[in-house]
Coordinates of C-alpha atoms and ligand atoms in Angstrom, one line a residue:
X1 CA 0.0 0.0 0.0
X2 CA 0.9 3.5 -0.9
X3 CA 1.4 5.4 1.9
X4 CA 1.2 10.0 2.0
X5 CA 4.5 12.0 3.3
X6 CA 4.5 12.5 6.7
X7 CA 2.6 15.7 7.2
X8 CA 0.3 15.4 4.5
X9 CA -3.2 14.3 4.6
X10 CA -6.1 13.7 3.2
X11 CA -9.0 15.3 3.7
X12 CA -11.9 13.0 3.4
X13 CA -15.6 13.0 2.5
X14 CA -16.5 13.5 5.9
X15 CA -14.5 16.4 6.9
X16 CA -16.0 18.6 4.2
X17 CA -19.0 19.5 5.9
X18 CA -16.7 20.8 8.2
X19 CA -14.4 22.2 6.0
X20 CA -17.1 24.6 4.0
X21 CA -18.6 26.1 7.2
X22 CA -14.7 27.4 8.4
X23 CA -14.2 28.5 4.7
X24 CA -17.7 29.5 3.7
X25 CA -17.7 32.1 7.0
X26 CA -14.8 33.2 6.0
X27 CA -15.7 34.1 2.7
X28 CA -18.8 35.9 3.9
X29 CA -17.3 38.1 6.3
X30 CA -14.6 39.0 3.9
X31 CA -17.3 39.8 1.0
X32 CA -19.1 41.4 4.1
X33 CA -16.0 44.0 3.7
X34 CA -15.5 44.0 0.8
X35 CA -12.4 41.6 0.4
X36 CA -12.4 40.3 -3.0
X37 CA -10.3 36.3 -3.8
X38 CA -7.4 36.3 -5.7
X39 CA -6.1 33.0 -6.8
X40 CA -2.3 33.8 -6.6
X41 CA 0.2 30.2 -7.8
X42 CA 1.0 27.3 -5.8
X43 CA 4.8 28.1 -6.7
X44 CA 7.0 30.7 -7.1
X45 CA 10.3 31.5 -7.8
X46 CA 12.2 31.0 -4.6
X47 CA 13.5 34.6 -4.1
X48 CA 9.3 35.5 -3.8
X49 CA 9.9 34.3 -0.5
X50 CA 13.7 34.8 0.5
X51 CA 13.3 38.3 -0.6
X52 CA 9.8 38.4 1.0
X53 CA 10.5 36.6 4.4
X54 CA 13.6 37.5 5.1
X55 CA 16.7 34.8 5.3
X56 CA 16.8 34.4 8.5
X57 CA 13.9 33.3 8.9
X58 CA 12.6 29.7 10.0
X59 CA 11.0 29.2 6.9
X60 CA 13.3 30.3 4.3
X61 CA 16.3 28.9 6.3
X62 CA 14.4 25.3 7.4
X63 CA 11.4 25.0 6.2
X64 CA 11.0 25.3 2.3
X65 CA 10.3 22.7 -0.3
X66 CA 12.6 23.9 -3.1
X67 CA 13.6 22.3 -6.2
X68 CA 14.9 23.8 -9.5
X69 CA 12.7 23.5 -12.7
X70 CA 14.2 22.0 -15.8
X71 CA 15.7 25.0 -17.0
X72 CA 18.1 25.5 -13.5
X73 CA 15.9 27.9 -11.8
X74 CA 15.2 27.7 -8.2
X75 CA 11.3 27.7 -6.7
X76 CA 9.2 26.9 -4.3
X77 CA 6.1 25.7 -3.1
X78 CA 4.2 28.5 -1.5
X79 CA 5.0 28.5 2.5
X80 CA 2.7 31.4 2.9
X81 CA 0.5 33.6 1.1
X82 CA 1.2 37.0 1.7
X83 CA 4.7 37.3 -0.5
X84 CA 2.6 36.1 -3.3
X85 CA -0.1 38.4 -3.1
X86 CA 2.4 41.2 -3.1
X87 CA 3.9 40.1 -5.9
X88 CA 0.7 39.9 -7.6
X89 CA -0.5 42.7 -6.7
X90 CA 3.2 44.9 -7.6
X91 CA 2.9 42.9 -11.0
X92 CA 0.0 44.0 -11.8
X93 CA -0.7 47.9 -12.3
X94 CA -4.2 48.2 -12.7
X95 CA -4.6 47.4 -9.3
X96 CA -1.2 49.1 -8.3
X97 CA -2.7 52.4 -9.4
X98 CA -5.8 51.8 -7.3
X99 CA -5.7 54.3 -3.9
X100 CA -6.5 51.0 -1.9
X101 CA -7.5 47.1 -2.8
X102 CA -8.3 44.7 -0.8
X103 CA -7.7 40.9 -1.5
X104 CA -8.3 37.3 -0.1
X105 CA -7.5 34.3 -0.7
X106 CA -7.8 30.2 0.5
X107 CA -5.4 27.5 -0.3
X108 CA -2.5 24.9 0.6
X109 CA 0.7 26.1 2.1
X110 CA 3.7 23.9 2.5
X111 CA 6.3 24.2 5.7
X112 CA 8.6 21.3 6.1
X113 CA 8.1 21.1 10.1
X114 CA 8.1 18.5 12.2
X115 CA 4.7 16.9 11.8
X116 CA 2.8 17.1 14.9
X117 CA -1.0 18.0 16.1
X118 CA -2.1 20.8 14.3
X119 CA 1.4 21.0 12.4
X120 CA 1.4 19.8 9.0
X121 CA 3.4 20.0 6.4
X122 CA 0.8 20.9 3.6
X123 CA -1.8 22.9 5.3
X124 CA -4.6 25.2 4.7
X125 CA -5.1 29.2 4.5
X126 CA -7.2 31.5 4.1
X127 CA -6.0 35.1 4.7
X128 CA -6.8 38.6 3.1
X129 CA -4.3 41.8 2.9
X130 CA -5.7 45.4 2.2
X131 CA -2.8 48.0 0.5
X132 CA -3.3 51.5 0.4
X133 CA -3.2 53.1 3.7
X134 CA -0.9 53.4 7.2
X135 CA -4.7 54.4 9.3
X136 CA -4.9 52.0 12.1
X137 CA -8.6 51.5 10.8
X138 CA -7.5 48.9 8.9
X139 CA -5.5 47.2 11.5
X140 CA -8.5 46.7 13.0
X141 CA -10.8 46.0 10.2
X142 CA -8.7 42.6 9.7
X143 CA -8.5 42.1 13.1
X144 CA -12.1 42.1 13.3
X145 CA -12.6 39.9 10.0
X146 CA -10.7 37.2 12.0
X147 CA -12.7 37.8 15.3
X148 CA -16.0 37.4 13.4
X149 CA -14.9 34.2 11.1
X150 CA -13.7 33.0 14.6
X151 CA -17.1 33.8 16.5
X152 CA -19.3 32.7 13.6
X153 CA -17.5 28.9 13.3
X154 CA -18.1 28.8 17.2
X155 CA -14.7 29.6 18.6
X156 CA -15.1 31.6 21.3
X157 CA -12.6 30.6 23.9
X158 CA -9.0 32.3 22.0
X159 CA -7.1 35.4 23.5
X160 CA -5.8 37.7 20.9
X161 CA -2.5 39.2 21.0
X162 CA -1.5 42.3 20.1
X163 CA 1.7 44.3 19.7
X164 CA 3.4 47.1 17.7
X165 CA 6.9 46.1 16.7
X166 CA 7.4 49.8 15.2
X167 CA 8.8 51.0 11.9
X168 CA 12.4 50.3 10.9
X169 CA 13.9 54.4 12.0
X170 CA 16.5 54.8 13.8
X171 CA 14.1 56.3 16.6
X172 CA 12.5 53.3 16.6
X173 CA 13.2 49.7 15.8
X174 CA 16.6 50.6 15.4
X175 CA 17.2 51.9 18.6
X176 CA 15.6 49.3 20.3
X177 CA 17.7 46.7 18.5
X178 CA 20.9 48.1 19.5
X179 CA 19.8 47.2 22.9
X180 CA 18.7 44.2 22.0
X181 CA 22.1 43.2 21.3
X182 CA 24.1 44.8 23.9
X183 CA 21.5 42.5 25.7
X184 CA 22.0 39.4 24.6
X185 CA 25.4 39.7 23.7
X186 CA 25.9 40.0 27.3
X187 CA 23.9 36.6 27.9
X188 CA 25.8 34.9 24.1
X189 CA 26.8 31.6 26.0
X190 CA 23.0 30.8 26.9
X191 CA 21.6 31.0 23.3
X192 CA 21.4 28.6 21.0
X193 CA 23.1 28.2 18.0
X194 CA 21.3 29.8 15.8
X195 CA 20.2 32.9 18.0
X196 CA 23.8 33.3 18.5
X197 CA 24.3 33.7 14.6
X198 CA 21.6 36.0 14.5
X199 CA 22.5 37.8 17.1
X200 CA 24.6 40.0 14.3
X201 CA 22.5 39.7 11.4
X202 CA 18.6 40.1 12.9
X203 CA 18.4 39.9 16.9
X204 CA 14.9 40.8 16.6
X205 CA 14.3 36.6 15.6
X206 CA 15.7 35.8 19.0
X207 CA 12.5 37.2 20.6
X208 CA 10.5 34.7 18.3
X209 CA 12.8 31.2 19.5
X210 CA 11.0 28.6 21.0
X211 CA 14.2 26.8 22.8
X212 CA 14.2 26.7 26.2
X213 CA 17.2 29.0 26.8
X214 CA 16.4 31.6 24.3
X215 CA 12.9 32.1 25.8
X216 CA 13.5 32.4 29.1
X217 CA 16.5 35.3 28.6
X218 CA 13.0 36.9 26.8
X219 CA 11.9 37.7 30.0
X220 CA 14.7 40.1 31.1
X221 CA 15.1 41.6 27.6
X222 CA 14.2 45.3 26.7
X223 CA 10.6 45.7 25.2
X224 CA 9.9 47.5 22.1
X225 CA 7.3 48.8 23.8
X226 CA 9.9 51.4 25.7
X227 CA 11.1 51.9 21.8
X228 CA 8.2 53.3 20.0
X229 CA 8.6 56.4 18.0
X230 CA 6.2 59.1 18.8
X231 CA 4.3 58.5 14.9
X232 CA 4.3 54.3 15.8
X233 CA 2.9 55.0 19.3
X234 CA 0.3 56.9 18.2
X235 CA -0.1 54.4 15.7
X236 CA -0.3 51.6 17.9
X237 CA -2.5 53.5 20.3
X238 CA -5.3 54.4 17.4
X239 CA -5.2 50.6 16.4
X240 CA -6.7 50.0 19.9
X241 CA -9.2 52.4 20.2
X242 CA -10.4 51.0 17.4
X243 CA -10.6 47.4 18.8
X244 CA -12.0 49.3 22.0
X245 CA -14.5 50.5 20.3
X246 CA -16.0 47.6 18.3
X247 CA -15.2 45.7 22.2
X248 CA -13.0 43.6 20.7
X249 CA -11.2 42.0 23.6
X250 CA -6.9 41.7 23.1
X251 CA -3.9 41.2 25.4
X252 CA -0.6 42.9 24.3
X253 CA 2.2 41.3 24.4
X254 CA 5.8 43.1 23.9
X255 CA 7.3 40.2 23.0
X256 CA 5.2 39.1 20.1
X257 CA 7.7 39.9 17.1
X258 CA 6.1 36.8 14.9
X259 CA 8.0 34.7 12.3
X260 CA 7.9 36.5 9.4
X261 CA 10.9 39.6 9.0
X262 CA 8.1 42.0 6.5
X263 CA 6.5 42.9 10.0
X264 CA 5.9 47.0 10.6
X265 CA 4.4 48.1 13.9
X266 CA 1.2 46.2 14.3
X267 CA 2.0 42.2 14.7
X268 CA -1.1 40.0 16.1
X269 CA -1.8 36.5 17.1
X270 CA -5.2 34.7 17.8
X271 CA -4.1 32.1 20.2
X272 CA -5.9 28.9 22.8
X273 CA -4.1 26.7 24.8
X274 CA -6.4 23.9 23.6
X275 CA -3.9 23.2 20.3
X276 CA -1.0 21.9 22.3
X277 CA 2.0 23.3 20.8
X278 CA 0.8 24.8 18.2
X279 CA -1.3 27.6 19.9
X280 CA -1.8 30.1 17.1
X281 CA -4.7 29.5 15.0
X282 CA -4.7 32.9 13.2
X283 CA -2.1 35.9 12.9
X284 CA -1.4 38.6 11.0
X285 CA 0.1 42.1 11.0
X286 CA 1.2 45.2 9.1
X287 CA 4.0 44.7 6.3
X288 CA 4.3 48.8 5.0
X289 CA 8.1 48.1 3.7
X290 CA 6.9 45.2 1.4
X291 CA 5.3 46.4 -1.7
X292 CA 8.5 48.3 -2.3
X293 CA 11.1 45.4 -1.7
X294 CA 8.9 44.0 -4.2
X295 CA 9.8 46.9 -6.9
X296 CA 6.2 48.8 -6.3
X297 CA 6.0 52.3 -5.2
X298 CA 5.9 53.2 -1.3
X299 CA 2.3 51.3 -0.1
X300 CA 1.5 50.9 3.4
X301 CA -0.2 47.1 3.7
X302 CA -1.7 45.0 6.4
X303 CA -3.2 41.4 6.7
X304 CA -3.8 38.1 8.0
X305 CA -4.0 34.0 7.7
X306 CA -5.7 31.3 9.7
X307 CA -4.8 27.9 9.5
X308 CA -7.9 25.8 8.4
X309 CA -7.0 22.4 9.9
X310 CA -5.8 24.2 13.5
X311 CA -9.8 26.2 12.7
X312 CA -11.2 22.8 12.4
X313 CA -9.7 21.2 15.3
X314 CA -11.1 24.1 17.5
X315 CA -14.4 24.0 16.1
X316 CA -15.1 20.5 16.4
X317 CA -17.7 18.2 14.6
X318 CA -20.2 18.8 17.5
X319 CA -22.1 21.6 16.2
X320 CA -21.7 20.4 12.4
X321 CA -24.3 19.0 11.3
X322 CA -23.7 15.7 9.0
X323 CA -23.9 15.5 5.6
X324 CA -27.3 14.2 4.3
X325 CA -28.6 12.5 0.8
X326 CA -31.9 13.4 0.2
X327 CA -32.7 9.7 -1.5
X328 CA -31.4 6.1 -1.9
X329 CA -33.2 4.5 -4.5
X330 CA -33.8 0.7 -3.7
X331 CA -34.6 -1.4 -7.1
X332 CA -35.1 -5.0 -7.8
X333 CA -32.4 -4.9 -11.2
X334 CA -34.1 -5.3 -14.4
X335 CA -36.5 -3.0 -15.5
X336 CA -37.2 -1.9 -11.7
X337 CA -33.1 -0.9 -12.1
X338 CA -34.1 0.8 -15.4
X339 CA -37.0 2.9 -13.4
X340 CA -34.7 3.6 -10.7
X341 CA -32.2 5.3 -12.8
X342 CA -34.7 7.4 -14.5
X343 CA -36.0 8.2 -11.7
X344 CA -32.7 9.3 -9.9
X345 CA -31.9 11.8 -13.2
X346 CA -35.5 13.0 -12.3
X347 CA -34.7 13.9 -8.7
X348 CA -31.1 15.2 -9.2
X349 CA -32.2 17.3 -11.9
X350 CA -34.9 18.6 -9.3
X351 CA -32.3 19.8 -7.3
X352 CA -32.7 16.6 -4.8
X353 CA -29.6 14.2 -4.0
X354 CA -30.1 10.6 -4.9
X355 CA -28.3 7.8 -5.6
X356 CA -28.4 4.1 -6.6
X357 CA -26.6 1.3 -6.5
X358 CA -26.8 -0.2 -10.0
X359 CA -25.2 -4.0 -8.7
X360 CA -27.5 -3.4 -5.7
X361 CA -27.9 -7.0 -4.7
X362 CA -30.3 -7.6 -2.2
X363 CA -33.4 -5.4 -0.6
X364 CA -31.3 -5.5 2.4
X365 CA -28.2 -4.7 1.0
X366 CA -29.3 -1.7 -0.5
X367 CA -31.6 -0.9 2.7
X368 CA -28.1 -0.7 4.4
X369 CA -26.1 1.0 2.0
X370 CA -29.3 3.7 2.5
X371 CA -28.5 3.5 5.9
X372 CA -24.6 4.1 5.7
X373 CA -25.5 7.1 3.6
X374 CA -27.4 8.7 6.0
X375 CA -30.6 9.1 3.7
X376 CA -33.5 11.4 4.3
X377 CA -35.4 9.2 2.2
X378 CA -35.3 5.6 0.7
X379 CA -37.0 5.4 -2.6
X380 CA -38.2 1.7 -3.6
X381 CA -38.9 0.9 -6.6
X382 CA -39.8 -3.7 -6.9
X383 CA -41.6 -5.3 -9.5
X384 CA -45.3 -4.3 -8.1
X385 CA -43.9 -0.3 -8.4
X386 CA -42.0 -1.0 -12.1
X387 CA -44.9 -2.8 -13.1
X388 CA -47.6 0.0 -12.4
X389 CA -44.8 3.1 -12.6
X390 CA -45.1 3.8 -8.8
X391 CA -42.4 3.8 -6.1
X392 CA -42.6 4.0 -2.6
X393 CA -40.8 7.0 -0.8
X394 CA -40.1 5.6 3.0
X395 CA -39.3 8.6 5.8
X396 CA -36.2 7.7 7.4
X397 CA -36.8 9.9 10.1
X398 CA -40.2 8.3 10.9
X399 CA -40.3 5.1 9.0
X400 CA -43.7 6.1 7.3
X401 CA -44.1 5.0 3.9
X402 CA -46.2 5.7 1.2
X403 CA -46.8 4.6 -2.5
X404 CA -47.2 7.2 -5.6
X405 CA -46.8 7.6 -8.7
X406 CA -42.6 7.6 -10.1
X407 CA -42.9 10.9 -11.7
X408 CA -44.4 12.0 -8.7
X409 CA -42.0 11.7 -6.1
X410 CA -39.4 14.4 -6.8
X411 CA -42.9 16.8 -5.7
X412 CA -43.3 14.8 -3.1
X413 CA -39.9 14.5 -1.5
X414 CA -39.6 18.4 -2.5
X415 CA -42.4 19.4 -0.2
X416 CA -41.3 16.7 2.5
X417 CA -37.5 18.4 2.5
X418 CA -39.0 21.9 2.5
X419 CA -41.6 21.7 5.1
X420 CA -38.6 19.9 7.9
X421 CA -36.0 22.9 6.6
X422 CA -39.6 25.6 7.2
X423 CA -40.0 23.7 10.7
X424 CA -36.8 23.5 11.5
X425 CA -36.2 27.1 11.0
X426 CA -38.9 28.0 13.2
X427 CA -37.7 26.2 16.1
Ligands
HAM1 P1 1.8 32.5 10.0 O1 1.7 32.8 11.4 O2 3.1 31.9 9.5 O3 1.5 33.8 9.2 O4 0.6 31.5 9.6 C1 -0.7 31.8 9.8 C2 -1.5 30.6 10.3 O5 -1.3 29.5 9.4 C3 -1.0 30.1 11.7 O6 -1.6 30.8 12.7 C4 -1.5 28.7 11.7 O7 -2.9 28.6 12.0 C5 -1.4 28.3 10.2 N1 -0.1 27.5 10.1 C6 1.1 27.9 9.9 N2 2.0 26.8 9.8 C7 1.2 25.7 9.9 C8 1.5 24.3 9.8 N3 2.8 23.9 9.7 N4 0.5 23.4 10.0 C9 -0.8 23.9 10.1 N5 -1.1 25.2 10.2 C10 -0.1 26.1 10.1 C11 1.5 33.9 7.8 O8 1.5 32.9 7.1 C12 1.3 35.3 7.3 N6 1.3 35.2 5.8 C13 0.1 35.9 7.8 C14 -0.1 37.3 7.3 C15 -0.9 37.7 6.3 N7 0.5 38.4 7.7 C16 0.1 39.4 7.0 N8 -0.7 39.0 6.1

């Protein structure tokens, strides 16, 4: 038997359900603001994301499935979304010249980690990211995308993070980064190896290490938050007013500097302690040096991404309801088998889901099968029924039957579907 890599799964039948709701929210909230899908490549060439990322980095330094095409050129499977969209959106100039736009997208990722709960290897975004302006509104407004898709797929029980990580002036960032490394040059022999190497080339990554020694020199470290310039404080300061307003609840966090080297003042995590290592879910932040490393003129930007599978494991099946055929048609083979298969185009092009198994052996087989399916209704159609053009439509709920004429039932089952989604809905 064929096996998958480690890391990447399927997603079966059952999980789609699922799968829809987390994506369908997300997709009406973002049409809600007016966020409209961009379907950007599942590969790029590789300095999209080294130039994007930054090389220091986890994921450009570890973590990227790379492989030159015939001609000798180097690229990569997407790790993320946002260098792509950038790209994109640089590329093209129609949407360049726009004052703002406003984009989302849904789609595999690829991270060569080490596969664990909630930490794949091929996973699934969505994110959006609006360019055009530096106003904390729109901090916010993605903030509050992710808070809604959250709330409407039933996840209620995250903390959000928040922090401003400031703009690269010397008043700023830079300041604050000299101390960082007078800091932790001070404390070199506790880091690990790689902190110690980027101790000269980007100190601000040590904040983000998850070994053991790294983290807990964290704790004494300057915070950025001592740092800010007067234009990123009052940046910082509008962004949560905003979330204030709309009662958005957040916890800031000085330390959260987040994986990804684009990051300009705003940086923000949705995290639960119910995803074992992996507590992030969804995170974002403001990027406004990007679109010009990319070769676009000077345009502030901001977004986010959730992780689908890490959404679905928070959600749960509970509350999902599971999926449903409308009909199972039962037939006797022959010309009952014939009926039967006229009788499913009739339902299915009726707008009701039916199906049939043409082999179907026994009553009792197929009664099963119709069972396994989950099936609103079973539809039999024996000799009596193909003889006289009948069927008989059995409730599944109930167990009520009830013989009429074949071309009939789709009517029938119609009304019966409508009327339990009318009652339903009135609950
Ligand atoms: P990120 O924090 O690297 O940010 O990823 C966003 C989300 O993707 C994570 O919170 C997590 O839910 C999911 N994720 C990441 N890696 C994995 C994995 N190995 N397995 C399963 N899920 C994973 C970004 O990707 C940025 N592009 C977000 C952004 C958009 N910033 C600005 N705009």
């Amino acid at each position: 038997m064929l096996s998958n890599p480690p890391g990447i799964e399927d997603i079966y039948p059952d999980r789609i359900d699922a799968w829809d709701r987390v994506t369908g929210a997300a997709r009406d909230v973002f049409r809600l603001g007016n966020y409209r899908e961009i379907i950007i490549p599942i590969m790029e060439y590789t300095e999209v994301f080294s130039r994007g990322l930054g090389d220091e980095t986890d994921i450009v330094s570890k973590e990227m499935f790379t492989f030159e095409d015939r001609g000798g050129r180097s690229l990569t499977l997407r790790p993320e979304g946002t260098a792509s969209v950038v790209r994109a959106y640089v590329a093209n100039g129609e949407y360049n010249r726009l004052s703002s736009a406003k984009f989302f997208y849904c789609g595999p990722m690829f991270r060569a980690e080490r596969p664990q709960k909630g930490r794949l290897r091929q996973f699934n975004q969505f994110g959006a990211e609006f360019f055009g302006s530096s106003d904390p509104y729109y901090d916010y407004e993605v903030i509050a995308m992710m808070h809604a898709i959250s709330r409407r797929v039933g996840i209620g029980d995250f903390t959000l993070l928040v922090n401003s990580i400031g703009c690269p002036g010397a008043d700023c960032r830079g300041e604050f980064i000299e101390q960082l490394k007078r800091y932790f040059t001070n404390h070199r022999e506790a880091l690990c190896e790689d902190c110690k190497r980027r101790l000269d080339r980007n100190p601000l990554r040590i904040l983000d290490c998850k070994q053991e020694g790294c983290a807990a020199l964290k704790k004494g470290s300057p915070s950025i938050a001592d740092h800010l310039c007067q234009s990123c404080r009052e940046h910082y300061t509008g962004v949560k007013e905003h979330l204030d307003a709309a009662s958005v609840a957040y916890t800031e966090d000085p330390f959260l500097v987040r994986g990804l080297d684009y990051y300009t003042r705003t940086t923000f995590e949705f995290v639960t302690d119910r995803l074992g290592g992996q507590n992030a879910f969804a995170a974002g932040g403001r990027y406004d040096s990007l679109v010009e490393t990319f070769g676009g003129k000077p345009t502030p930007a901001v977004g986010f991404a959730a992780g689908i599978e890490r959404m679905l494991l928070l959600a749960g099946d509970a509350a999902i309801p599971a999926s449903r055929l409308d009909a199972y048609l039962v037939h006797g083979g022959g010309e009952s088998l014939r009926q039967a298969t006229a009788l499913a185009r009739l339902l299915r092009e009726s707008g009701i889901s039916a199906d049939l198994d043409p082999q179907g052996k026994s009553f009792k087989n197929q009664f099963k099968k119709a069972d396994r399916e989950s099936a609103r209704f079973t539809v039999i159609i024996g000799g009596d029924e193909a003889a006289e053009r009948s069927c008989t439509i059995k409730d599944m709920a109930t167990g009520s039957q009830e013989k009429l004429p074949a071309d009939e039932c789709p009517a029938r089952i119609r009304e019966s579907l409508t009327g339990a989604k009318g009652r339903h809905g009135s609950d």
